Short mmCIF file of C-alpha atoms and ligand atoms in Angstrom, two decimals:
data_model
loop_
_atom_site.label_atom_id
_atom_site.label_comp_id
_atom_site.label_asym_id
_atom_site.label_seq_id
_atom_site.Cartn_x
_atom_site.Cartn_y
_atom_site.Cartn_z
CA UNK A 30 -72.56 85.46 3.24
CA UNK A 31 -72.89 87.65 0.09
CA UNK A 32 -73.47 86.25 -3.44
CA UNK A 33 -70.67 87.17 -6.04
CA UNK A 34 -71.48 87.32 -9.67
CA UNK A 35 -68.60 84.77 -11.07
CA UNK A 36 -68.77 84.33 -14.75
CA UNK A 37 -72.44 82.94 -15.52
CA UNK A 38 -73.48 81.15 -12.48
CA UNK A 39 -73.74 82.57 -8.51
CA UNK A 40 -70.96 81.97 -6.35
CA UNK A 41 -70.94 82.23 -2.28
CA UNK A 42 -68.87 84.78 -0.75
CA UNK A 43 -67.29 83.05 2.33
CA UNK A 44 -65.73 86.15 4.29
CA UNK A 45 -63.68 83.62 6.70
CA UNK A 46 -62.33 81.99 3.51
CA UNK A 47 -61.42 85.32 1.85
CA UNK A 48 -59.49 86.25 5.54
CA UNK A 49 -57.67 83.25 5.36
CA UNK A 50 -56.13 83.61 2.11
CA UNK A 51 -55.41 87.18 2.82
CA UNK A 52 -53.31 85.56 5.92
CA UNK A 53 -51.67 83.15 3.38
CA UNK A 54 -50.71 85.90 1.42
CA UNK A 55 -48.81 87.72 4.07
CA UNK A 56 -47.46 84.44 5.76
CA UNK A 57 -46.13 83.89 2.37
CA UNK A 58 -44.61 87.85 1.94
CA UNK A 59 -43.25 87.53 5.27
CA UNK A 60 -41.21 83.68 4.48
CA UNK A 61 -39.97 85.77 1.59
CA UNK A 62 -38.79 88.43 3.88
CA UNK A 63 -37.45 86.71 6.41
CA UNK A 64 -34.90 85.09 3.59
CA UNK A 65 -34.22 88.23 2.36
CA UNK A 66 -33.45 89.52 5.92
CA UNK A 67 -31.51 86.38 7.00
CA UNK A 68 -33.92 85.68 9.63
CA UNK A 69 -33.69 81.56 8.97
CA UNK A 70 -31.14 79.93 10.87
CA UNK A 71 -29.55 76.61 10.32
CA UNK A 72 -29.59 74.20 13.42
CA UNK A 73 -27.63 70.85 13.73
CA UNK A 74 -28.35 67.81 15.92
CA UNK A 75 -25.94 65.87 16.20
CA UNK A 76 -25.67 61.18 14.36
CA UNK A 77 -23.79 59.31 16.51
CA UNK A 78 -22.22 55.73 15.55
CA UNK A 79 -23.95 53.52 18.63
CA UNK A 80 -21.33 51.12 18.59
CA UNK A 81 -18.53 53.62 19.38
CA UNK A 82 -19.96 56.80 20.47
CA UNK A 83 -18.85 58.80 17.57
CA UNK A 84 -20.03 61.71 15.75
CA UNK A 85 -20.40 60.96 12.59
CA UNK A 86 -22.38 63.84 11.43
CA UNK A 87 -25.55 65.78 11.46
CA UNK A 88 -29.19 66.73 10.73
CA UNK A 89 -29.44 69.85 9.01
CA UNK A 90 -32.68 71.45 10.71
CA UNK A 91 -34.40 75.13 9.87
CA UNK A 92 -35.34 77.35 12.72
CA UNK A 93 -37.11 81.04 11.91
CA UNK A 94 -36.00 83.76 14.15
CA UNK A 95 -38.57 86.17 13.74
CA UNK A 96 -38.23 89.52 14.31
CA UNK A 97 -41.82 90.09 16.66
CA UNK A 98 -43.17 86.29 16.51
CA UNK A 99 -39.67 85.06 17.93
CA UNK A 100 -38.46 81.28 17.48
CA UNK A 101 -40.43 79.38 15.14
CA UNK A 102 -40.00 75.70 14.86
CA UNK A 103 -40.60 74.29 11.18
CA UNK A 104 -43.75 72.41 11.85
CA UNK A 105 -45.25 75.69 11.87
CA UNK A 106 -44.11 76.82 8.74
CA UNK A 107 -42.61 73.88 6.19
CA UNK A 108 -46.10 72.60 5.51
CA UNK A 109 -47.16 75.99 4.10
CA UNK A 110 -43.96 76.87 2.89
CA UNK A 111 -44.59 73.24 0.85
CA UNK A 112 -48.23 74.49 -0.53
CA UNK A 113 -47.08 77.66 -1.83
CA UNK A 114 -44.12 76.52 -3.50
CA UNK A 115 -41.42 78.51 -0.94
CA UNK A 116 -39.85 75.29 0.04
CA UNK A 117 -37.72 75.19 -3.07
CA UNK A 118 -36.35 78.60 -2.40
CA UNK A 119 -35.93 77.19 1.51
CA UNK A 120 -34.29 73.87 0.31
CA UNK A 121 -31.68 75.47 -1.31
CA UNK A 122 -31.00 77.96 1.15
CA UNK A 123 -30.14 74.97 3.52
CA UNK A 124 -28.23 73.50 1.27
CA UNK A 125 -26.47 76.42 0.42
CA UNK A 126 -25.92 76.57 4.30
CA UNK A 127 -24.79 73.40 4.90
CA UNK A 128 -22.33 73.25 1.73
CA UNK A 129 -20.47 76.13 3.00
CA UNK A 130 -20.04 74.86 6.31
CA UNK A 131 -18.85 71.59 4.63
CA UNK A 132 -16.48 72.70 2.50
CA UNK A 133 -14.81 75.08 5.74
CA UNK A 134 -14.60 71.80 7.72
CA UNK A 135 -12.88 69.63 5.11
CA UNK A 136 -10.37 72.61 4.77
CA UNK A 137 -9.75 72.22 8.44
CA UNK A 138 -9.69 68.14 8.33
CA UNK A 139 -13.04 67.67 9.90
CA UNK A 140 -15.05 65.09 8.24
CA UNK A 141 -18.80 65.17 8.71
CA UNK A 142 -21.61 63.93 6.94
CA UNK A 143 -24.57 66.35 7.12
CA UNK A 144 -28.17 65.74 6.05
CA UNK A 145 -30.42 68.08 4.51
CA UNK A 146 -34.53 67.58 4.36
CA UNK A 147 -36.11 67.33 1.25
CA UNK A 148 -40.01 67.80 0.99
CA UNK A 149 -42.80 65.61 -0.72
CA UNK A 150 -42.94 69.29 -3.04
CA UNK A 151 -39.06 69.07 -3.75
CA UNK A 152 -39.33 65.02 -5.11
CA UNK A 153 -41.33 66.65 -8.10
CA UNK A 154 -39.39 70.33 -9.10
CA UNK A 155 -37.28 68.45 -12.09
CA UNK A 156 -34.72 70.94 -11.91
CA UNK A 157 -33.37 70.35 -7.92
CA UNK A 158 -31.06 68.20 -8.44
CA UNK A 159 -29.39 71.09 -11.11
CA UNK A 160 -29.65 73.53 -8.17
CA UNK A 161 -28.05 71.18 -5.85
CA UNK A 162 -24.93 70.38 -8.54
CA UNK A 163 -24.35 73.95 -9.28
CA UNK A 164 -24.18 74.56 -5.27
CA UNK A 165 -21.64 71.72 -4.85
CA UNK A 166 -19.63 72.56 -7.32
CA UNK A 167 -19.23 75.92 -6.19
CA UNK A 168 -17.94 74.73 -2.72
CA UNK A 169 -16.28 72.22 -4.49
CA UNK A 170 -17.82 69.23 -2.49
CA UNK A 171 -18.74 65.99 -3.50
CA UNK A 172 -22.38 64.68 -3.37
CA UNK A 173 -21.36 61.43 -0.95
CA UNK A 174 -20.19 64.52 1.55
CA UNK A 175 -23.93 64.55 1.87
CA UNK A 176 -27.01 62.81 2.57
CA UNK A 177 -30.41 63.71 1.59
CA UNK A 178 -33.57 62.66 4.27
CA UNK A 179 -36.76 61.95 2.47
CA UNK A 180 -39.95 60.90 4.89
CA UNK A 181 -41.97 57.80 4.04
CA UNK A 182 -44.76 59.73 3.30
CA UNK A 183 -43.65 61.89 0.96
CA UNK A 184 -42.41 59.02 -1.35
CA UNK A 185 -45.53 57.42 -1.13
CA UNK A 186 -47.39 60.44 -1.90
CA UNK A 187 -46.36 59.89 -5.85
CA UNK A 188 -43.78 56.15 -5.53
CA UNK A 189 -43.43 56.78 -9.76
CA UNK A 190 -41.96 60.41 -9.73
CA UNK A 191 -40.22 60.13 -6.02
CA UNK A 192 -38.28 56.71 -7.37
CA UNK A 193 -37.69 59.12 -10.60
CA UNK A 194 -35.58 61.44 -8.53
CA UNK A 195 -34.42 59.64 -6.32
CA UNK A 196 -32.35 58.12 -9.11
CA UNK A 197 -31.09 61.12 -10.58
CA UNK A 198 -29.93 62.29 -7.07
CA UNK A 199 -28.56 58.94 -6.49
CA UNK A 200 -26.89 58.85 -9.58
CA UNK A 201 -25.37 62.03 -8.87
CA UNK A 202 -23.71 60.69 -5.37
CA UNK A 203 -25.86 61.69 -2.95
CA UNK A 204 -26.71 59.34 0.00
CA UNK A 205 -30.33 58.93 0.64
CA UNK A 206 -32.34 58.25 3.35
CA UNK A 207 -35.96 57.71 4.01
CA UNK A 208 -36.99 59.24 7.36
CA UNK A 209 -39.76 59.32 9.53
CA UNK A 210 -39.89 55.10 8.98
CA UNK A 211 -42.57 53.12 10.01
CA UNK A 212 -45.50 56.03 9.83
CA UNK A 213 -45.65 56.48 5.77
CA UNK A 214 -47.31 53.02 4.76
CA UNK A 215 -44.53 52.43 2.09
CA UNK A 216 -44.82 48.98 0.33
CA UNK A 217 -41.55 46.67 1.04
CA UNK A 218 -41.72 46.46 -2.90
CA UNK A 219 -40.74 50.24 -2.96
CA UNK A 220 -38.48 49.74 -0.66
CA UNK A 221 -36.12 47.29 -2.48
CA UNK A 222 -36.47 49.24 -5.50
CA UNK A 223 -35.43 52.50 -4.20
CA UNK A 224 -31.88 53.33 -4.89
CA UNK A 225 -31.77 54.20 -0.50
CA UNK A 226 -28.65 53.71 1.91
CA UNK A 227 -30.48 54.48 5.08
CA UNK A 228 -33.22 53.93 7.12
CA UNK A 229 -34.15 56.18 10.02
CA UNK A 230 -36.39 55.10 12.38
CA UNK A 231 -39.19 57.25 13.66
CA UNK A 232 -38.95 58.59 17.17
CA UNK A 233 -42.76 57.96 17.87
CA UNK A 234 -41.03 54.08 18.16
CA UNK A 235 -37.84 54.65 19.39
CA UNK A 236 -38.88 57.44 22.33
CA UNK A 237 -40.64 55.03 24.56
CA UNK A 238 -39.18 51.84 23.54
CA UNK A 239 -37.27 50.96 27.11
CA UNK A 240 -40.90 50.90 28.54
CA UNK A 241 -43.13 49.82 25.27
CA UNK A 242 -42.51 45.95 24.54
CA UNK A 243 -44.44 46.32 21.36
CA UNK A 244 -42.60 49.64 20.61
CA UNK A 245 -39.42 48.11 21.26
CA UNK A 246 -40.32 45.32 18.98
CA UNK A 247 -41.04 47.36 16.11
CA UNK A 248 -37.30 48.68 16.22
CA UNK A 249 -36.09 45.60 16.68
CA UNK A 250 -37.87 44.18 13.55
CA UNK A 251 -37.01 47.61 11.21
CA UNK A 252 -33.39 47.05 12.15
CA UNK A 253 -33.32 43.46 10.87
CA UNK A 254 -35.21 44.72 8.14
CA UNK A 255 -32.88 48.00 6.96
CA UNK A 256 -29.97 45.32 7.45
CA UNK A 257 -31.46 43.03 5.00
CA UNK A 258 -32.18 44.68 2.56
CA UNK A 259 -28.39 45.98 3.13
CA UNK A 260 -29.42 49.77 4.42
CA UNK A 261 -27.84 51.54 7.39
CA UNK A 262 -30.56 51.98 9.84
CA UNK A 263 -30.47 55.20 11.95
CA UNK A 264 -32.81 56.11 15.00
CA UNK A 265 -33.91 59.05 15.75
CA UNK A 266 -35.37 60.16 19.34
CA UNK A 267 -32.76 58.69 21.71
CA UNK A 268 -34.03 60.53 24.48
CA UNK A 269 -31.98 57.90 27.04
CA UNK A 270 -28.96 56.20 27.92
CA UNK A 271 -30.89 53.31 28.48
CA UNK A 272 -32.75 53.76 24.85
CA UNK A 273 -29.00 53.64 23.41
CA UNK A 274 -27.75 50.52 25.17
CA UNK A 275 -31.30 48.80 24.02
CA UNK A 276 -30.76 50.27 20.13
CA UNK A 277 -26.76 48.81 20.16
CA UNK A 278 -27.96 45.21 21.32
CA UNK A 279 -30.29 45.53 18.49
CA UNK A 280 -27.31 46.57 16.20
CA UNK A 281 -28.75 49.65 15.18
CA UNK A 282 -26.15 51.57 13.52
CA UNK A 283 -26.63 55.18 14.60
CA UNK A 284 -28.74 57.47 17.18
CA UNK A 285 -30.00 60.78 17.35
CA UNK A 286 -31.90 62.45 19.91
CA UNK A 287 -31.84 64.72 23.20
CA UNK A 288 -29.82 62.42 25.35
CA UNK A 289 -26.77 63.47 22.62
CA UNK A 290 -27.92 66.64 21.86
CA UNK A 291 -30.77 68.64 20.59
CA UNK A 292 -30.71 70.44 17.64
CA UNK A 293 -28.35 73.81 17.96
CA UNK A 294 -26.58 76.38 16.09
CA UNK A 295 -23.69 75.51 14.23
CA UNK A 296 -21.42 76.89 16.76
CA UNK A 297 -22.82 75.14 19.63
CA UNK A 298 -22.63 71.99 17.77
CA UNK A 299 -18.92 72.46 16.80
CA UNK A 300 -18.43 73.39 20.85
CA UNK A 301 -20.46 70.38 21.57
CA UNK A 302 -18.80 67.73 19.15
CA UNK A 303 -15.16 69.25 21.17
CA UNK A 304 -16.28 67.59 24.61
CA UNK A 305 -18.85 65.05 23.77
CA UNK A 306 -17.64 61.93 25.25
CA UNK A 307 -19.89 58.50 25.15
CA UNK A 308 -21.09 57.06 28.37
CA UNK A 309 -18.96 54.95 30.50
CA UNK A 310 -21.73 52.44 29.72
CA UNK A 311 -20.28 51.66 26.54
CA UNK A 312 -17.28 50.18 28.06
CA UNK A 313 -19.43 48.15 30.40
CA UNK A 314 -21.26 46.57 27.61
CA UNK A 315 -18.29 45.76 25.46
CA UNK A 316 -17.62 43.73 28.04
CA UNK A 317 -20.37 41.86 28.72
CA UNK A 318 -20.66 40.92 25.35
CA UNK A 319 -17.22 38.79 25.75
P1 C2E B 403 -37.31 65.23 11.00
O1 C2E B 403 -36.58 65.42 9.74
O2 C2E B 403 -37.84 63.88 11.30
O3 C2E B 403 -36.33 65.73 12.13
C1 C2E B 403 -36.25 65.20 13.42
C2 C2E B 403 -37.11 65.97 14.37
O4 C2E B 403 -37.15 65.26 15.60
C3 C2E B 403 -36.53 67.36 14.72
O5 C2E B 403 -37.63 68.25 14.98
C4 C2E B 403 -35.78 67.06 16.02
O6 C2E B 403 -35.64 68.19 16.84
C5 C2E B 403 -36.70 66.05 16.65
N1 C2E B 403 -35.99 65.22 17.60
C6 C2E B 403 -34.77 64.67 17.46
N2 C2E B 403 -34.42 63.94 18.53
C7 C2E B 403 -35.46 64.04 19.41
C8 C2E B 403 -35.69 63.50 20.71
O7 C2E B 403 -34.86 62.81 21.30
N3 C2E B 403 -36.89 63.79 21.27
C9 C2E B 403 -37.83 64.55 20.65
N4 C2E B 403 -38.98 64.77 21.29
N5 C2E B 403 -37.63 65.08 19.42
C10 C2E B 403 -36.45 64.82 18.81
P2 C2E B 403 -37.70 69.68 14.32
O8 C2E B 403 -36.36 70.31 14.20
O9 C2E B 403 -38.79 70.43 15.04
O10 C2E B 403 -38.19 69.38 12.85
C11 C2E B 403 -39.45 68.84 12.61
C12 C2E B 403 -39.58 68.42 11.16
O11 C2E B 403 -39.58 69.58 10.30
C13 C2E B 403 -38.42 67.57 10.66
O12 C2E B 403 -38.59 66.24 11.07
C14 C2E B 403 -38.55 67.77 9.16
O13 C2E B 403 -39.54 66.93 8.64
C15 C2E B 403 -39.02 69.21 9.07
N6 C2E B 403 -37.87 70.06 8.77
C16 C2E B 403 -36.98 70.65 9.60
N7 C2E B 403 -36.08 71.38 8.90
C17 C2E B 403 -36.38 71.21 7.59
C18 C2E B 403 -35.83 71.69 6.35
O14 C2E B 403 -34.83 72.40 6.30
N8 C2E B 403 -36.46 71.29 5.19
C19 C2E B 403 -37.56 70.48 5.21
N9 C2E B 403 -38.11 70.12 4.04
N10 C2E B 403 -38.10 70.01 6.33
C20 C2E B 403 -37.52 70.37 7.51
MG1 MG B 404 -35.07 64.40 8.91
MG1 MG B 405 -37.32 62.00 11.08
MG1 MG B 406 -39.82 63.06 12.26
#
């Protein structure tokens, strides 16, 4: 280590520390880039209704195509993008994204509900929901058209200023959900006082719950839960058929996960939602239930 004069006193000169921020600094130059050079990509997965089988809409989900480094999945870049402040920039790019593509598919008769991600970082820049209006307006879409995922976590990270805009984006239209449920601590207090119309399960319950009793009663009890308190409950992870018949005789109101389809470029999705049919399964069950 060298000592650095700093002001009056002696301060140590960590050259690992001083790398690392030089590395933040061009992680941060490149995110800026790759905007610039279109190198973000929007991905869909598919929401299914369980009851029927039918697409109701989708999660809006970043991927970074980058030009040496290849395909980069957002865990590897949202949390820094959320220290640094880029994630604003990257919220309303999606946004952007997923407004056009909403306002093309109403002009052809195709209603879908997307859902956009919004970071613990987003619940505190006072001027998003602006952005956001001045976007839908200019693709003249309403606010219901959309829904907007917040996880647990970040809500509980600051309940005072989340519950702040949360309101204001409620109040504006927008549907709200909290995601990643069950991992973020939140008090049930919160919960009724959030102005929320969904609640989506997280897939660390809902992945192995045709072989984890405990798992599968965690579900169970979050779906009677969501539909008490009046909320639409949504699981994510539905990596089975079997996971989908267990999730409908819960009454859980919609799926997402591999068995449907992963996330995939818009494209794809729009191929995929053309010759998606719901498992013969469905049928079978409907009639067992008489
Ligand atoms: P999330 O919002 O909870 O999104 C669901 C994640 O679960 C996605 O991962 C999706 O690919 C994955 N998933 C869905 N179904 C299954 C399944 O059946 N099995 C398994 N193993 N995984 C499944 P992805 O796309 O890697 O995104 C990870 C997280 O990154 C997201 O979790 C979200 O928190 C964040 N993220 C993604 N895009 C954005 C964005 O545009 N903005 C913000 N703020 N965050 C984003
Ligand atoms: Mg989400
Ligand atoms: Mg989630
Ligand atoms: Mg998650």
């Amino acid at each position: 280590y060298i000592a650095k004069r700093k002001g009056s006193g002696l301060v140590i000169y960590d050259p690992a520390i001083d790398q690392s921020s030089q590395e933040s600094l061009s992680l941060l130059s490149e995110l800026r880039r790759a905007l610039e050079r279109d190198e973000f990509m929007l991905y869909l997965q598919p929401k299914l209704e369980l009851c029927s089988g039918q697409v109701v809409g989708a999660e809006a989900l970043v991927r970074w195509i980058h030009p040496e480094k290849g395909f980069i999945g957002p865990d590897n870049f949202i949390p820094f993008a959320e220290t640094t402040g880029f994630i604003r920039m990257l919220t309303l790019w999606m946004m952007e994204q997923v407004a056009r593509l909403s306002e093309q598919l109403q002009q052809q008769g195709v209603q879908l509900k997307f859902s956009v991600n919004l970071s613990t970082r987003d619940l505190l820049d006072q001027e998003l929901p602006t952005a956001f209006a001045a976007i839908l307006q200019r693709h003249r879409l309403q606010p219901a058209a959309l829904c907007l995922e917040i996880t647990e976590s970040a809500i509980m990270d600051d309940p005072a200023r989340a519950q702040n805009t949360l309101e204001r984006l409620s109040n504006m239209g927008f549907a709200l959900s909290i995601d990643d449920f069950g991992t973020g601590y939140s008090s049930l207090a919160y919960l009724k006082r959030l102005p929320v119309d969904e609640l989506k399960i997280d897939k660390s319950f809902v992945m192995k719950m045709a072989q984890d009793q405990d798992d599968a009663k965690i579900v169970r009890s979050t779906v009677d839960l969501g539909h008490n308190l009046g909320l639409r409950v949504v699981a994510e992870g539905v990596e089975s058929e079997e996971v989908w018949f267990l999730l409908r005789q819960m009454g859980c109101d919609q799926g997402q996960g591999y068995f449907m389809g992963k996330p995939m470029p818009v494209q794809h999705f729009l191929a995929w939602r053309e010759q998606w049919r719901a498992p013969d399964m469905l049928d079978q069950s409907e009639n067992m239930a008489v």
